[in-house]
């Protein structure tokens, strides 16, 4: 996991494991929506999630093009965009896939304003 808003495309024509910006026709809209979420999140907006084992990983403005980060063939956000004309971003909200119960209140606090800002944009 990480703390970042990812947007299509997750897959790239070259299928390189990482580092290929795979731009969609609606790239600017996706970036706008991803930034709407990330800019209201206290950790995500820094672009430095500081996840254990990935301390050097950074994301400008707390967002990333999926394939730029890592290539995912057959991902849900790409499928929904291409086949159902649905705009979807992926939100990675924690370095830990299953945070302990004791951290859930803080996770809610971290994401509440982001969720509201995102809903306003939708």
PDB file of C-alpha atoms in Angstrom:
ATOM      1  CA  UNK A   1       0.000   0.000   0.000  1.00  0.00           C
ATOM      2  CA  UNK A   2       0.776   3.655  -0.094  1.00  0.00           C
ATOM      3  CA  UNK A   3      -0.958   6.994   0.325  1.00  0.00           C
ATOM      4  CA  UNK A   4      -1.677   8.304  -3.181  1.00  0.00           C
ATOM      5  CA  UNK A   5      -4.444   8.951  -5.710  1.00  0.00           C
ATOM      6  CA  UNK A   6      -3.780   7.000  -8.901  1.00  0.00           C
ATOM      7  CA  UNK A   7      -5.502   7.592 -12.243  1.00  0.00           C
ATOM      8  CA  UNK A   8      -5.665   5.865 -15.674  1.00  0.00           C
ATOM      9  CA  UNK A   9      -4.104   4.358 -17.395  1.00  0.00           C
ATOM     10  CA  UNK A  10      -2.617   1.658 -15.164  1.00  0.00           C
ATOM     11  CA  UNK A  11      -1.528  -0.318 -18.206  1.00  0.00           C
ATOM     12  CA  UNK A  12       0.888   0.799 -20.899  1.00  0.00           C
ATOM     13  CA  UNK A  13       1.456  -0.413 -24.455  1.00  0.00           C
ATOM     14  CA  UNK A  14       5.052  -1.398 -23.595  1.00  0.00           C
ATOM     15  CA  UNK A  15       4.146  -3.211 -20.348  1.00  0.00           C
ATOM     16  CA  UNK A  16       7.327  -1.968 -18.715  1.00  0.00           C
ATOM     17  CA  UNK A  17       7.123  -2.614 -14.973  1.00  0.00           C
ATOM     18  CA  UNK A  18       7.351   1.097 -14.096  1.00  0.00           C
ATOM     19  CA  UNK A  19       8.073   4.580 -15.383  1.00  0.00           C
ATOM     20  CA  UNK A  20       5.779   4.827 -18.433  1.00  0.00           C
ATOM     21  CA  UNK A  21       3.264   7.674 -18.347  1.00  0.00           C
ATOM     22  CA  UNK A  22       0.201   6.163 -19.974  1.00  0.00           C
ATOM     23  CA  UNK A  23      -1.981   9.164 -20.805  1.00  0.00           C
ATOM     24  CA  UNK A  24      -5.711   8.773 -21.368  1.00  0.00           C
ATOM     25  CA  UNK A  25      -7.828  11.053 -23.545  1.00  0.00           C
ATOM     26  CA  UNK A  26      -9.249  12.524 -20.315  1.00  0.00           C
ATOM     27  CA  UNK A  27      -5.910  12.887 -18.542  1.00  0.00           C
ATOM     28  CA  UNK A  28      -6.551  16.438 -17.337  1.00  0.00           C
ATOM     29  CA  UNK A  29      -9.937  15.490 -15.847  1.00  0.00           C
ATOM     30  CA  UNK A  30      -8.407  12.512 -14.050  1.00  0.00           C
ATOM     31  CA  UNK A  31      -5.591  14.664 -12.659  1.00  0.00           C
ATOM     32  CA  UNK A  32      -8.141  17.247 -11.520  1.00  0.00           C
ATOM     33  CA  UNK A  33     -10.182  14.613  -9.666  1.00  0.00           C
ATOM     34  CA  UNK A  34      -7.106  12.961  -8.132  1.00  0.00           C
ATOM     35  CA  UNK A  35      -5.803  16.350  -6.937  1.00  0.00           C
ATOM     36  CA  UNK A  36      -9.222  17.218  -5.501  1.00  0.00           C
ATOM     37  CA  UNK A  37      -8.875  14.220  -3.189  1.00  0.00           C
ATOM     38  CA  UNK A  38      -5.145  14.406  -2.492  1.00  0.00           C
ATOM     39  CA  UNK A  39      -5.031  18.125  -1.747  1.00  0.00           C
ATOM     40  CA  UNK A  40      -7.359  17.699   1.248  1.00  0.00           C
ATOM     41  CA  UNK A  41      -5.556  14.706   2.772  1.00  0.00           C
ATOM     42  CA  UNK A  42      -2.883  15.642   5.353  1.00  0.00           C
ATOM     43  CA  UNK A  43      -0.431  12.922   4.276  1.00  0.00           C
ATOM     44  CA  UNK A  44      -1.335  12.416   0.615  1.00  0.00           C
ATOM     45  CA  UNK A  45      -0.955  16.097  -0.265  1.00  0.00           C
ATOM     46  CA  UNK A  46       2.691  16.055   0.860  1.00  0.00           C
ATOM     47  CA  UNK A  47       3.526  13.456  -1.784  1.00  0.00           C
ATOM     48  CA  UNK A  48       5.628  11.647   0.816  1.00  0.00           C
ATOM     49  CA  UNK A  49       3.720   8.699   2.309  1.00  0.00           C
ATOM     50  CA  UNK A  50       6.876   7.458   4.087  1.00  0.00           C
ATOM     51  CA  UNK A  51       5.774   3.820   3.985  1.00  0.00           C
ATOM     52  CA  UNK A  52       8.080   1.280   5.654  1.00  0.00           C
ATOM     53  CA  UNK A  53      10.470  -0.116   3.064  1.00  0.00           C
ATOM     54  CA  UNK A  54       9.498   2.619   0.573  1.00  0.00           C
ATOM     55  CA  UNK A  55      10.630   5.715   2.487  1.00  0.00           C
ATOM     56  CA  UNK A  56      12.054   7.337  -0.648  1.00  0.00           C
ATOM     57  CA  UNK A  57       8.874   6.961  -2.703  1.00  0.00           C
ATOM     58  CA  UNK A  58       7.312  10.318  -3.601  1.00  0.00           C
ATOM     59  CA  UNK A  59       4.334  11.472  -5.653  1.00  0.00           C
ATOM     60  CA  UNK A  60       4.085  15.043  -6.897  1.00  0.00           C
ATOM     61  CA  UNK A  61       0.923  16.600  -5.435  1.00  0.00           C
ATOM     62  CA  UNK A  62       0.046  13.193  -3.933  1.00  0.00           C
ATOM     63  CA  UNK A  63      -1.119  11.786  -7.284  1.00  0.00           C
ATOM     64  CA  UNK A  64       0.270   9.457  -9.930  1.00  0.00           C
ATOM     65  CA  UNK A  65      -0.535   8.033 -13.305  1.00  0.00           C
ATOM     66  CA  UNK A  66      -0.976   4.321 -12.644  1.00  0.00           C
ATOM     67  CA  UNK A  67       1.484   2.991 -15.227  1.00  0.00           C
ATOM     68  CA  UNK A  68       4.027   5.660 -14.287  1.00  0.00           C
ATOM     69  CA  UNK A  69       4.042   4.167 -10.794  1.00  0.00           C
ATOM     70  CA  UNK A  70       3.766   0.500 -11.812  1.00  0.00           C
ATOM     71  CA  UNK A  71       2.133  -1.267 -14.765  1.00  0.00           C
ATOM     72  CA  UNK A  72      -1.055  -3.219 -14.057  1.00  0.00           C
ATOM     73  CA  UNK A  73      -2.562  -5.170 -16.927  1.00  0.00           C
ATOM     74  CA  UNK A  74      -6.340  -5.591 -16.695  1.00  0.00           C
ATOM     75  CA  UNK A  75      -6.916  -3.177 -13.829  1.00  0.00           C
ATOM     76  CA  UNK A  76     -10.422  -2.144 -12.814  1.00  0.00           C
ATOM     77  CA  UNK A  77     -10.068   1.604 -13.369  1.00  0.00           C
ATOM     78  CA  UNK A  78      -8.828   1.054 -16.935  1.00  0.00           C
ATOM     79  CA  UNK A  79     -11.562  -1.493 -17.662  1.00  0.00           C
ATOM     80  CA  UNK A  80     -14.302   0.792 -16.362  1.00  0.00           C
ATOM     81  CA  UNK A  81     -12.954   3.754 -18.323  1.00  0.00           C
ATOM     82  CA  UNK A  82     -12.535   1.904 -21.634  1.00  0.00           C
ATOM     83  CA  UNK A  83     -15.557  -0.418 -21.589  1.00  0.00           C
ATOM     84  CA  UNK A  84     -18.125   1.352 -19.414  1.00  0.00           C
ATOM     85  CA  UNK A  85     -17.150   5.014 -19.911  1.00  0.00           C
ATOM     86  CA  UNK A  86     -16.855   5.397 -16.131  1.00  0.00           C
ATOM     87  CA  UNK A  87     -14.247   7.690 -14.650  1.00  0.00           C
ATOM     88  CA  UNK A  88     -12.523   5.960 -11.764  1.00  0.00           C
ATOM     89  CA  UNK A  89      -9.450   6.726  -9.715  1.00  0.00           C
ATOM     90  CA  UNK A  90      -7.763   4.418  -7.251  1.00  0.00           C
ATOM     91  CA  UNK A  91      -7.158   5.703  -3.758  1.00  0.00           C
ATOM     92  CA  UNK A  92      -4.393   4.095  -1.746  1.00  0.00           C
ATOM     93  CA  UNK A  93      -5.164   5.270   1.779  1.00  0.00           C
ATOM     94  CA  UNK A  94      -2.627   3.557   3.979  1.00  0.00           C
ATOM     95  CA  UNK A  95       0.768   1.926   3.925  1.00  0.00           C
ATOM     96  CA  UNK A  96      -0.889  -0.949   5.775  1.00  0.00           C
ATOM     97  CA  UNK A  97      -3.551  -2.990   3.972  1.00  0.00           C
ATOM     98  CA  UNK A  98      -5.295  -3.871   7.228  1.00  0.00           C
ATOM     99  CA  UNK A  99      -4.689  -1.092   9.757  1.00  0.00           C
ATOM    100  CA  UNK A 100      -5.378  -1.977  13.385  1.00  0.00           C
ATOM    101  CA  UNK A 101      -8.730  -0.954  14.835  1.00  0.00           C
ATOM    102  CA  UNK A 102      -6.956   1.583  17.019  1.00  0.00           C
ATOM    103  CA  UNK A 103      -5.924   3.540  13.874  1.00  0.00           C
ATOM    104  CA  UNK A 104      -9.320   3.631  12.126  1.00  0.00           C
ATOM    105  CA  UNK A 105     -10.533   6.857  13.740  1.00  0.00           C
ATOM    106  CA  UNK A 106      -7.380   8.644  12.560  1.00  0.00           C
ATOM    107  CA  UNK A 107      -7.817   7.190   9.061  1.00  0.00           C
ATOM    108  CA  UNK A 108     -11.357   8.599   9.001  1.00  0.00           C
ATOM    109  CA  UNK A 109     -10.051  12.001  10.122  1.00  0.00           C
ATOM    110  CA  UNK A 110      -7.375  11.899   7.396  1.00  0.00           C
ATOM    111  CA  UNK A 111      -9.916  11.116   4.667  1.00  0.00           C
ATOM    112  CA  UNK A 112     -13.130  12.930   5.664  1.00  0.00           C
ATOM    113  CA  UNK A 113     -12.364  16.286   4.007  1.00  0.00           C
ATOM    114  CA  UNK A 114     -10.911  14.539   0.958  1.00  0.00           C
ATOM    115  CA  UNK A 115     -14.056  12.473   0.518  1.00  0.00           C
ATOM    116  CA  UNK A 116     -16.275  15.531   0.783  1.00  0.00           C
ATOM    117  CA  UNK A 117     -14.141  17.487  -1.696  1.00  0.00           C
ATOM    118  CA  UNK A 118     -14.207  14.562  -4.129  1.00  0.00           C
ATOM    119  CA  UNK A 119     -17.981  14.176  -3.834  1.00  0.00           C
ATOM    120  CA  UNK A 120     -18.390  17.893  -4.570  1.00  0.00           C
ATOM    121  CA  UNK A 121     -16.405  17.484  -7.798  1.00  0.00           C
ATOM    122  CA  UNK A 122     -18.373  14.442  -8.901  1.00  0.00           C
TER     123      UNK A 122
END
